[in-house]
Coordinates of C-alpha atoms and ligand atoms in Angstrom, one line a residue:
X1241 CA 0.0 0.0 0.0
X1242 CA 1.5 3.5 -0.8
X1243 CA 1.5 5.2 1.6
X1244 CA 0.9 9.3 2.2
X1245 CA 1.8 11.0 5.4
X1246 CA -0.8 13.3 7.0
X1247 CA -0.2 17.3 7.1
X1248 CA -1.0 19.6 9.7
X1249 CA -0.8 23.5 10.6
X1250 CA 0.2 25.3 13.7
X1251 CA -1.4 28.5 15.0
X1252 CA 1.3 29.8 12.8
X1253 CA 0.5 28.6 9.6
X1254 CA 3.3 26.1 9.8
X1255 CA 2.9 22.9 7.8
X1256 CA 4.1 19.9 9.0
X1257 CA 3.9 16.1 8.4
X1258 CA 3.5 13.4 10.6
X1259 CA 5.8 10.3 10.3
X1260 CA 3.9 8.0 11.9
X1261 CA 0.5 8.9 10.6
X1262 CA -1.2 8.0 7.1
X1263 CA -3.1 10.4 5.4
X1264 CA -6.9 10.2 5.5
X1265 CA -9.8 10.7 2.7
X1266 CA -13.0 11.9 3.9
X1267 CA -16.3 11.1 1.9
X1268 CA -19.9 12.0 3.0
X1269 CA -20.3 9.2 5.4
X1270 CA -17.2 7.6 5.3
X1271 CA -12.6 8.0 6.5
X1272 CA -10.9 5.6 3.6
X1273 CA -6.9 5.2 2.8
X1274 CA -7.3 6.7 -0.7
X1275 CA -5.3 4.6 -3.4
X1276 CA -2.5 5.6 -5.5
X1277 CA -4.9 6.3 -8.7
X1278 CA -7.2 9.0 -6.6
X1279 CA -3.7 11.1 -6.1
X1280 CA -2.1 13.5 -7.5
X1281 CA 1.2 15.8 -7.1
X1282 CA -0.6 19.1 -6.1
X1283 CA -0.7 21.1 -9.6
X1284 CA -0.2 24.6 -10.4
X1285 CA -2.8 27.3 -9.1
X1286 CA -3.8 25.0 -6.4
X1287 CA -3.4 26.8 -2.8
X1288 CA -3.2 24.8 0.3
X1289 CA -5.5 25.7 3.2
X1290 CA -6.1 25.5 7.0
X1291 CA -9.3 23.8 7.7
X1292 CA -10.9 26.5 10.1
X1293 CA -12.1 24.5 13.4
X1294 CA -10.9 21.2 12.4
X1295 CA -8.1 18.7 14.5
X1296 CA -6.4 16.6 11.7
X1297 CA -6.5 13.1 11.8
X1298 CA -4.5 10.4 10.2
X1299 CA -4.2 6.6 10.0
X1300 CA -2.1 4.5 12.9
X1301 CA -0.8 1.9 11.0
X1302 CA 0.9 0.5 13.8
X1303 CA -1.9 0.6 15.8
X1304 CA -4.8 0.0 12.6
X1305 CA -6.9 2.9 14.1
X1306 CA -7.5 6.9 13.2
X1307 CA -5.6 9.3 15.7
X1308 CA -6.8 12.5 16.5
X1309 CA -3.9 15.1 16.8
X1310 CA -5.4 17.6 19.7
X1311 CA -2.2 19.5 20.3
X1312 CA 1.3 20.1 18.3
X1313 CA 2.7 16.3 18.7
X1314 CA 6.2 17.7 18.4
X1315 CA 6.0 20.7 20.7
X1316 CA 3.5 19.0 22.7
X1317 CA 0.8 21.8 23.2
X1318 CA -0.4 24.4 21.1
X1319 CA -3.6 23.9 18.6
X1320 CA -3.0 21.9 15.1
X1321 CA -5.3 22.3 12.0
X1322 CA -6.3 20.3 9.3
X1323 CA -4.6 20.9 5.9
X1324 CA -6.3 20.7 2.6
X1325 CA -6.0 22.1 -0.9
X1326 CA -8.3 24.5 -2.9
X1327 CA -7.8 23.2 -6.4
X1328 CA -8.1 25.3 -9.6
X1329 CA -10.5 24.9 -12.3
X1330 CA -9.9 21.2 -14.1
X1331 CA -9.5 19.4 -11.2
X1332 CA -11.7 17.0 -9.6
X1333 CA -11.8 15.8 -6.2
X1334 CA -11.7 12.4 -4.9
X1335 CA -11.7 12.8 -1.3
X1336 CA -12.7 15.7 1.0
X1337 CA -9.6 16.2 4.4
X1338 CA -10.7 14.4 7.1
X1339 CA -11.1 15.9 10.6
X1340 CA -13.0 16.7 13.9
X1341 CA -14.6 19.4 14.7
X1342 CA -15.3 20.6 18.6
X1343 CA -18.8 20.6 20.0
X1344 CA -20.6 23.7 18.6
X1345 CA -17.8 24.0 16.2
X1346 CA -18.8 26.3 12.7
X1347 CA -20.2 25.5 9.5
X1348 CA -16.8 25.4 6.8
X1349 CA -17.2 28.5 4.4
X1350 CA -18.8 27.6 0.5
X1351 CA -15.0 26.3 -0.7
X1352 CA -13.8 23.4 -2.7
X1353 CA -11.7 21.8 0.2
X1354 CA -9.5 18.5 -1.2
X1355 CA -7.8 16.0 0.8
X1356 CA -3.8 15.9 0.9
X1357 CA -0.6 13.9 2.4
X1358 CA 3.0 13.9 1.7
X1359 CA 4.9 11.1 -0.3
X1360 CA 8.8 11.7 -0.1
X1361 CA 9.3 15.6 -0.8
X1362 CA 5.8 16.3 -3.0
X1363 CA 2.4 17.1 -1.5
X1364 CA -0.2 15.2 -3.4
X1365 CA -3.6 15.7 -3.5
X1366 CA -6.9 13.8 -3.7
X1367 CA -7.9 14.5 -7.2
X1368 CA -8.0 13.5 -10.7
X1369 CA -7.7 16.1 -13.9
X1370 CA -10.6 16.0 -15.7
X1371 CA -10.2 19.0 -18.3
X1372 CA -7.0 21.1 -19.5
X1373 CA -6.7 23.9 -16.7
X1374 CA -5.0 26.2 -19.3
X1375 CA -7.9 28.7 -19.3
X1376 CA -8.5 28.8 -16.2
X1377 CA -5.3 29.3 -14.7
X1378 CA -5.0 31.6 -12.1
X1379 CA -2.0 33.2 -13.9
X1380 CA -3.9 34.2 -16.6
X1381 CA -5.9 36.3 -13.9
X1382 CA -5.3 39.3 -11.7
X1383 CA -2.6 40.3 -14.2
X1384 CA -1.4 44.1 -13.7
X1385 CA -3.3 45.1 -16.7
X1386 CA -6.4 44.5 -15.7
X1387 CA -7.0 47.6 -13.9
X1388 CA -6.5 49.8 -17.1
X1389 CA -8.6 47.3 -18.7
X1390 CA -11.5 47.9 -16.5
X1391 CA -10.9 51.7 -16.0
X1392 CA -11.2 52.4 -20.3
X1393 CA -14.2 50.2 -20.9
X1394 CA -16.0 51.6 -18.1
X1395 CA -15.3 55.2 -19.3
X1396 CA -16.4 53.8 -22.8
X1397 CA -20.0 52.7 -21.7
X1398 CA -20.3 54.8 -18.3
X1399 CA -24.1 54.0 -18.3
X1400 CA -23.4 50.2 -18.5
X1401 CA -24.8 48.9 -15.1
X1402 CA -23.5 45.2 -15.8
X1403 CA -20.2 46.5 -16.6
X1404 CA -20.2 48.2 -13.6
X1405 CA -21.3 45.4 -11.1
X1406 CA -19.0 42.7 -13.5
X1407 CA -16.0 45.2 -12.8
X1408 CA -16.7 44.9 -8.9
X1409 CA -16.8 41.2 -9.2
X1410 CA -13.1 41.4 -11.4
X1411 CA -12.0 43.5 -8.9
X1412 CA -13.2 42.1 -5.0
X1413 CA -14.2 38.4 -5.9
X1414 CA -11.5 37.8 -8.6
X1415 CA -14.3 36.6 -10.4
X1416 CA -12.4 34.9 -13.9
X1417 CA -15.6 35.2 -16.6
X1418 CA -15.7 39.3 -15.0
X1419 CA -12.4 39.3 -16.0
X1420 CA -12.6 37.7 -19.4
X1421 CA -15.4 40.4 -20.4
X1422 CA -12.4 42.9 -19.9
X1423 CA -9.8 41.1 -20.9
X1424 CA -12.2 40.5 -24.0
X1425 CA -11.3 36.7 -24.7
X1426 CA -12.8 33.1 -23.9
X1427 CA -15.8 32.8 -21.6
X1428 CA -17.7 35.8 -19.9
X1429 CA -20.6 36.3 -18.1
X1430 CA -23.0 39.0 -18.1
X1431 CA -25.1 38.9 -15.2
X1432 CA -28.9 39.7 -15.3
X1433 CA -31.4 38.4 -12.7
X1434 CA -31.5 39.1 -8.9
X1435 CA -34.7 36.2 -8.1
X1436 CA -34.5 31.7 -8.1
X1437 CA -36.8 30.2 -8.6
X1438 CA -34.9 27.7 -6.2
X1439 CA -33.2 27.8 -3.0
X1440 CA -30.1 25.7 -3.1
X1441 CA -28.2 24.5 -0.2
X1442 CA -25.1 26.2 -1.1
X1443 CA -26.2 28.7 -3.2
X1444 CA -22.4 31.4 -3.5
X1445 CA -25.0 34.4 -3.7
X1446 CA -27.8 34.0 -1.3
X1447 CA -28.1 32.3 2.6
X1448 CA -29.9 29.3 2.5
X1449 CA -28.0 27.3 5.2
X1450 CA -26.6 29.6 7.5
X1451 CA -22.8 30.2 6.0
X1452 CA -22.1 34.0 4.2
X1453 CA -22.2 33.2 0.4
X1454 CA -19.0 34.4 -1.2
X1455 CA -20.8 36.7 -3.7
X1456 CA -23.1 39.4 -2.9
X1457 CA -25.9 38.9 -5.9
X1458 CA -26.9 41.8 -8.4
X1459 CA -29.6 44.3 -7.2
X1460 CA -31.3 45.6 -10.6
X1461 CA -32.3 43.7 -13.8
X1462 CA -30.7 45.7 -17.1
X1463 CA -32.0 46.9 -19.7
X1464 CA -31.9 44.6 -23.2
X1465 CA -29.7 47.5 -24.3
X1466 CA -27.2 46.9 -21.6
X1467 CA -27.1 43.1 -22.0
X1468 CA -26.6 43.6 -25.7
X1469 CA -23.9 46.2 -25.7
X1470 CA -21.4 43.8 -23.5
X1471 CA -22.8 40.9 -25.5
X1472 CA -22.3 42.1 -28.9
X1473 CA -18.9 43.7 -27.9
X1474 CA -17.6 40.2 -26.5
X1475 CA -18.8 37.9 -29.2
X1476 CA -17.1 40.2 -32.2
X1477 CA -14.1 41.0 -30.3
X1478 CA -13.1 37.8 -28.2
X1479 CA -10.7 34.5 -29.0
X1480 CA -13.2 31.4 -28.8
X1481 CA -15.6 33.9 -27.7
X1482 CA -18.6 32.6 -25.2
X1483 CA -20.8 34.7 -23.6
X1484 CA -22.7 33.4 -20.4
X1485 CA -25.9 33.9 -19.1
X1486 CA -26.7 32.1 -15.3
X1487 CA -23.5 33.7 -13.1
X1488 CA -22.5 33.2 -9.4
X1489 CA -23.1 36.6 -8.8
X1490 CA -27.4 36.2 -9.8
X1491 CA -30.5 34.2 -9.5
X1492 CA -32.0 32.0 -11.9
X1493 CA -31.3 33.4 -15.5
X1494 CA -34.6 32.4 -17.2
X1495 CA -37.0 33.8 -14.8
X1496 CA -35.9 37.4 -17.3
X1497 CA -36.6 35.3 -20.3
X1498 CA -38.6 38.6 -22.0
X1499 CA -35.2 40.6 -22.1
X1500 CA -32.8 37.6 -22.5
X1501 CA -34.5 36.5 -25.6
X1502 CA -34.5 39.9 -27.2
X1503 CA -31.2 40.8 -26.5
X1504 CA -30.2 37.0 -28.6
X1505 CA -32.8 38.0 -31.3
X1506 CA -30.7 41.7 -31.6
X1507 CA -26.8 40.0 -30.9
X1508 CA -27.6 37.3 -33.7
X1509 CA -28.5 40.0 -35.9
X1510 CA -25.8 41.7 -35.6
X1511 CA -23.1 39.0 -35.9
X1512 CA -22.8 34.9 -36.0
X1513 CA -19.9 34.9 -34.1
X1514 CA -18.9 33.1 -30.7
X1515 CA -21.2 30.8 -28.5
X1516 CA -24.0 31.6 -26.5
X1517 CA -24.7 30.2 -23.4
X1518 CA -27.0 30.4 -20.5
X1519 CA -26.4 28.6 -17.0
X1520 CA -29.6 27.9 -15.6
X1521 CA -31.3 25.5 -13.1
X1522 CA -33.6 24.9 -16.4
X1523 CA -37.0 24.7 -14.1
X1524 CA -38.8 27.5 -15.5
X1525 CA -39.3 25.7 -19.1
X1526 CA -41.4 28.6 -20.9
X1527 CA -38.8 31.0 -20.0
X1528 CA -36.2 28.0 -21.5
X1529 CA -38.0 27.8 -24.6
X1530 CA -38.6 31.4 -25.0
X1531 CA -34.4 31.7 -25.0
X1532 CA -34.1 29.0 -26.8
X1533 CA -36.3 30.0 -29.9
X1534 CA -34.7 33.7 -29.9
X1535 CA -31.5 31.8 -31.0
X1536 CA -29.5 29.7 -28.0
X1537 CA -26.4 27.8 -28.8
X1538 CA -25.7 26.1 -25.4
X1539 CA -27.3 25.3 -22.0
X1540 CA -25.3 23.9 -18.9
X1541 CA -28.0 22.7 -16.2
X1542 CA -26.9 22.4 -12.6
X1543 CA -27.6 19.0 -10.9
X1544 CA -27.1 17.7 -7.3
X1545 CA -29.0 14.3 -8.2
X1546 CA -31.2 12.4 -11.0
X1547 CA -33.3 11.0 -8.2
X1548 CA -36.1 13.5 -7.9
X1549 CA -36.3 13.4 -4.0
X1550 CA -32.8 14.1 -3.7
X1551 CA -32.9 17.0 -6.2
X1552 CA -35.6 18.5 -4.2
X1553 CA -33.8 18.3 -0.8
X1554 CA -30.6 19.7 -2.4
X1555 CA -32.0 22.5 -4.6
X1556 CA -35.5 23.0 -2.7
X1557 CA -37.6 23.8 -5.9
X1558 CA -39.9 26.7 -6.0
X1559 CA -43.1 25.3 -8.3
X1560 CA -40.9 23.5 -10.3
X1561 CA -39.5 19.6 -10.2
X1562 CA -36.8 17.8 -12.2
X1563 CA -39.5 16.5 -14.4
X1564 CA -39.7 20.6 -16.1
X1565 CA -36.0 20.2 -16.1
X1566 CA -36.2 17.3 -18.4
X1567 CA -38.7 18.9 -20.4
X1568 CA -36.3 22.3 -21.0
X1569 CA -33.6 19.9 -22.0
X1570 CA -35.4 17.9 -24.7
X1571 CA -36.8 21.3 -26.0
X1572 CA -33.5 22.0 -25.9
X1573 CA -31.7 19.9 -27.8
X1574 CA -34.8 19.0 -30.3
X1575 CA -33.8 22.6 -31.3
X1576 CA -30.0 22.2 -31.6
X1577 CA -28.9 23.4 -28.4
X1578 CA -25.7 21.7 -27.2
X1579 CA -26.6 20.7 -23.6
X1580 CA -24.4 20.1 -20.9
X1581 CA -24.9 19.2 -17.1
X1582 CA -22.9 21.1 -14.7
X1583 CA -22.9 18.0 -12.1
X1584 CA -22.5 19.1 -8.8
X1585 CA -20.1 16.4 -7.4
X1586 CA -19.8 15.5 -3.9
X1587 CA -17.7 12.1 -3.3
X1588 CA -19.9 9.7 -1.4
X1589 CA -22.7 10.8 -2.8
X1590 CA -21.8 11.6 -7.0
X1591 CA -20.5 7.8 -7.2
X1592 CA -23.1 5.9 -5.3
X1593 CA -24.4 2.9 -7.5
X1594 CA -27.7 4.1 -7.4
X1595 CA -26.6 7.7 -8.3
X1596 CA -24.7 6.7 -11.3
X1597 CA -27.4 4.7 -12.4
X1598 CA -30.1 7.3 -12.2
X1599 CA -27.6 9.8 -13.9
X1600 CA -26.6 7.5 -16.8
X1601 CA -30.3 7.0 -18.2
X1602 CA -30.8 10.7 -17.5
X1603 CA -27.9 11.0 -20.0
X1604 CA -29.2 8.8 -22.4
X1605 CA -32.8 9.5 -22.3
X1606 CA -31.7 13.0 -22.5
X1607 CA -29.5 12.6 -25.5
X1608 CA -26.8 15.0 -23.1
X1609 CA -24.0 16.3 -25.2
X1610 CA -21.2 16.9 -22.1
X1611 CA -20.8 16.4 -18.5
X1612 CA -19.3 18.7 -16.7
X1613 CA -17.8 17.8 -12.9
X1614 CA -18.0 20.4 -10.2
X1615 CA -16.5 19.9 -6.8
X1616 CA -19.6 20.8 -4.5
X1617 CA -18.1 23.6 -2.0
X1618 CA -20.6 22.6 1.4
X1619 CA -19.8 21.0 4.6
X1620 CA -21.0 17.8 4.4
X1621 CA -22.2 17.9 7.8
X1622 CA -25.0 20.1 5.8
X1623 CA -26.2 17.5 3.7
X1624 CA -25.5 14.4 6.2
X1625 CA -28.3 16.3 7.7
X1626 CA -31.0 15.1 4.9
X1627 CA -29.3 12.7 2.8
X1628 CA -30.3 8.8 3.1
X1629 CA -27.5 7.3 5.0
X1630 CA -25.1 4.7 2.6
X1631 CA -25.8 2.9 -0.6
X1632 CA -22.2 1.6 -2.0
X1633 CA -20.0 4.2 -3.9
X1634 CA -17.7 3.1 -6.6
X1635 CA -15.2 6.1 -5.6
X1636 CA -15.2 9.5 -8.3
X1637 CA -12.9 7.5 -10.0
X1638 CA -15.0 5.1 -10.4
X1639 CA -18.0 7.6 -11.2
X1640 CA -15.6 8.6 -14.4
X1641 CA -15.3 5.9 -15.8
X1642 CA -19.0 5.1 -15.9
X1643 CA -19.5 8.2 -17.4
X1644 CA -16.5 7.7 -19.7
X1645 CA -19.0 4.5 -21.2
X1646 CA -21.4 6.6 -22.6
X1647 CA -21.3 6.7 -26.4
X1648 CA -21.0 10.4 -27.8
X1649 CA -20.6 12.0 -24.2
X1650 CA -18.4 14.3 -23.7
X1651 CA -16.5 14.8 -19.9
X1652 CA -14.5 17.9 -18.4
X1653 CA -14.7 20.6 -16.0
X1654 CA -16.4 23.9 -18.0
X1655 CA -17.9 25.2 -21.2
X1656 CA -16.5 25.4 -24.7
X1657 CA -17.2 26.9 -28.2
X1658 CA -20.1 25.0 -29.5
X1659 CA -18.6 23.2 -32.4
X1660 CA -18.7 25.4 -35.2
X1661 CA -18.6 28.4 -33.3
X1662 CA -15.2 28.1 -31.8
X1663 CA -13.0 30.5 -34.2
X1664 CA -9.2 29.8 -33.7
X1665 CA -9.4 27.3 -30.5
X1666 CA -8.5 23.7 -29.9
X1667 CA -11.8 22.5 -29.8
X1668 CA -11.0 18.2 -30.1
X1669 CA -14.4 16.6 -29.5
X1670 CA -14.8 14.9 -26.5
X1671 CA -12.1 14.6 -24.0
X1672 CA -11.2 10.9 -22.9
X1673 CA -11.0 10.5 -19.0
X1674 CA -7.1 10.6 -18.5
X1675 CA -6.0 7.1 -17.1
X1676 CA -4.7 7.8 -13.1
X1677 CA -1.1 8.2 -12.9
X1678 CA 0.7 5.1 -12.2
X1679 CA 2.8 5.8 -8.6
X1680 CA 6.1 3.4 -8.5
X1681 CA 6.1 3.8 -4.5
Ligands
SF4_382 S1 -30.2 28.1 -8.8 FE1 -28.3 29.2 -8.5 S2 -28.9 31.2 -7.7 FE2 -30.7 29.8 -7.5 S3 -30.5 29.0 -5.4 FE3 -29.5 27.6 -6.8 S4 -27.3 28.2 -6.8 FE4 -28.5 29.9 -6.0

């Protein structure tokens, strides 16, 4: 067995390993020794974290049994953290850190928290890649020109409310589609509804479960001639040029079907360039087919589950079940619309049997172009709450490969140019779930 050593922080921030402890993979209901193939060496643009409130714990092989480290074990008092890493986009993870949390202790904040342990002189992490991370890379972001990016285009279109809120965003949540409207390339979103017609147990712009969202969400609804302008200006301007509707910075997109759909109708008028997408929760299906028939390229529709009663307790539905979200997708894609599902993965949960089952003849009944895998950023101590207890898990891995099975579909980690609409990029047709890395340890 390969083993991984467990990390730990001091008050200080200090990292340290523990020699005679084995690093631990948390799942929803479960502490496992991960294997080699659900590690790997911590990439680039990954940041590793404290976990706020918990006591690390790691694996006693001498004594088969988890230990819980309550003070520094070398200085012998002194509080110890968990460790983890907050990976960047293309990354999926396979285990969550493990670690105990005093009575009364805190909810974690809405982030992506990922297992990790120490094998000779590289941290590893509990992961697998499942997309190129090129675009995404954080040091494509935050770059010194940005500022005189923003500060032009806002004195081009002072009146621009979106480009106003989307340069806050840039600027206070490092937001990457904000960014991408001003540094006029790839993906970026443009913002337009304040209501949901849901209520999503970690929702990054609104409360529902008693930890701050991340993202304060937009206050006004623009004009058509505001969501045009930045539309217009992205899509005839911008490499592989998408533009976004549905951001983590709003509500639910097609409850302002009236506007959306005009604004298409005008942009596709104008030019026939780029992609357009809209993010939505898809359960408001006249507002989807509204968008849709103004002239839609793409849809990505966010999913906890395919079984309706865990949909409901994860996304809490406002007069709307997963039955209208099947609906909008087969209007959808009977109209051309390349449809993808933004799964919302959470390891215990994602890759239980009966989930993948469920999922997989969603899929196919659904005829879903792509699969995209999102780390779920909640403490699972908020859905141990309501979730039925067990049911076996085949491991994300595991959940990959299933998916990997399915004729035509495509798996990754975010949007691309809808083929045909991509311009100059490296669009290659459905990426092939990369093998794990072999570890000779
Ligand atoms: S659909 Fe989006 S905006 Fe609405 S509650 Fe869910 S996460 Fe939040």
């Amino acid at each position: 067995m390969t083993r991984f050593l467990t990390l730990f922080a001091n008050e200080r921030g200090e990292l340290f390993e523990h020699p005679g402890l084995g690093m631990l993979g948390g799942t929803l209901d479960s502490w496992v020794l991960p294997e080699p193939g659900e590690m790997i060496p911590l990439p680039g643009g990954s940041s590793l974290v404290m976990v706020p409130e918990h006591y690390p714990v790691g694996w006693d092989w001498q004594h088969d049994r988890a230990v819980c480290l309550e003070s520094d074990p070398f200085e012998g008092k002194g509080r110890v953290y968990a460790v983890a890493a907050l990976l960047p986009q293309g990354f999926t993870r396979t285990y969550l850190p493990v670690g105990v949390v005093p009575p009364g202790g805190g909810l974690l904040p809405l982030l992506g928290y990922a297992a990790v342990g120490l094998r000779g002189e590289q941290v590893y992490v509990a992961a697998i890649q499942t997309d190129r991370h090129h675009k995404w890379h954080p040091r494509y972001y935050n770059t010194e020109g940005l500022e005189e990016r923003i500060y032009r285009r806002l004195q081009a279109s002072p009146g621009n409310r979106i480009l106003k809120h989307l340069s806050h965003c840039a600027r206070h949540y490092s937001c990457f589609t904000a960014q991408n409207i001003f540094y006029e390339r790839w993906e970026g979103g443009i913002p337009s509804m304040p209501a949901c017609n849901a209520g999503c147990i970690a929702c990054i712009s609104e409360d529902h479960a008693g930890v701050a969202p991340p993202q304060n969400r937009l206050d006004f609804v623009p004009e058509t001639e505001e969501i045009v302008e930045v539309g217009l200006h992205h899509l005839t301007r911008a490499r592989e040029a998408i533009i976004s509707f549905g951001q983590g910075c709003e509500g639910e997109p097609s409850l302002n079907y009236l506007r959306l759909a005009e604004a298409i109708r005008v942009i596709r008028e104008a030019t026939g360039e780029g992609t357009i997408n809209l993010n939505t929760n898809a359960g408001f299906s006249e507002g989807i087919r509204h968008i849709v028939d103004a002239g839609l390229n793409a849809m990505r529709v966010t999913l906890f589950s395919c079984d309706a009663d865990n949909y409901n307790l994860y996304h809490q539905p406002k007069n709307y079940g997963l039955r209208d979200v099947e609906n909008s997708i087969r209007y959808a894609r009977e109209h051309g619309v390349y449809v993808s599902l933004n799964l919302l993965t959470f390891p215990g949960f994602t890759d239980r049997e009966e989930e993948i089952k469920k999922l997989r003849d969603f899929i196919i009944r659904n005829d879903i172009n792509m699969v995209q895998l999102r780390n779920l950023n909640v403490d699972p101590r908020q859905l141990q709450s309501g979730l039925p207890y067990g049911g076996k898990a085949r491991g994300i891995v595991g959940l990959l490969k299933a998916l990997q099975q399915i004729k035509g579909l495509r798996v990754g980690s975010y949007s691309y140019p809808v083929p045909g609409r991509e311009g100059n990029s490296c669009f290659d047709g459905g990426l092939k779930v990369p093998e794990p890395v072999q570890h000779n340890g």
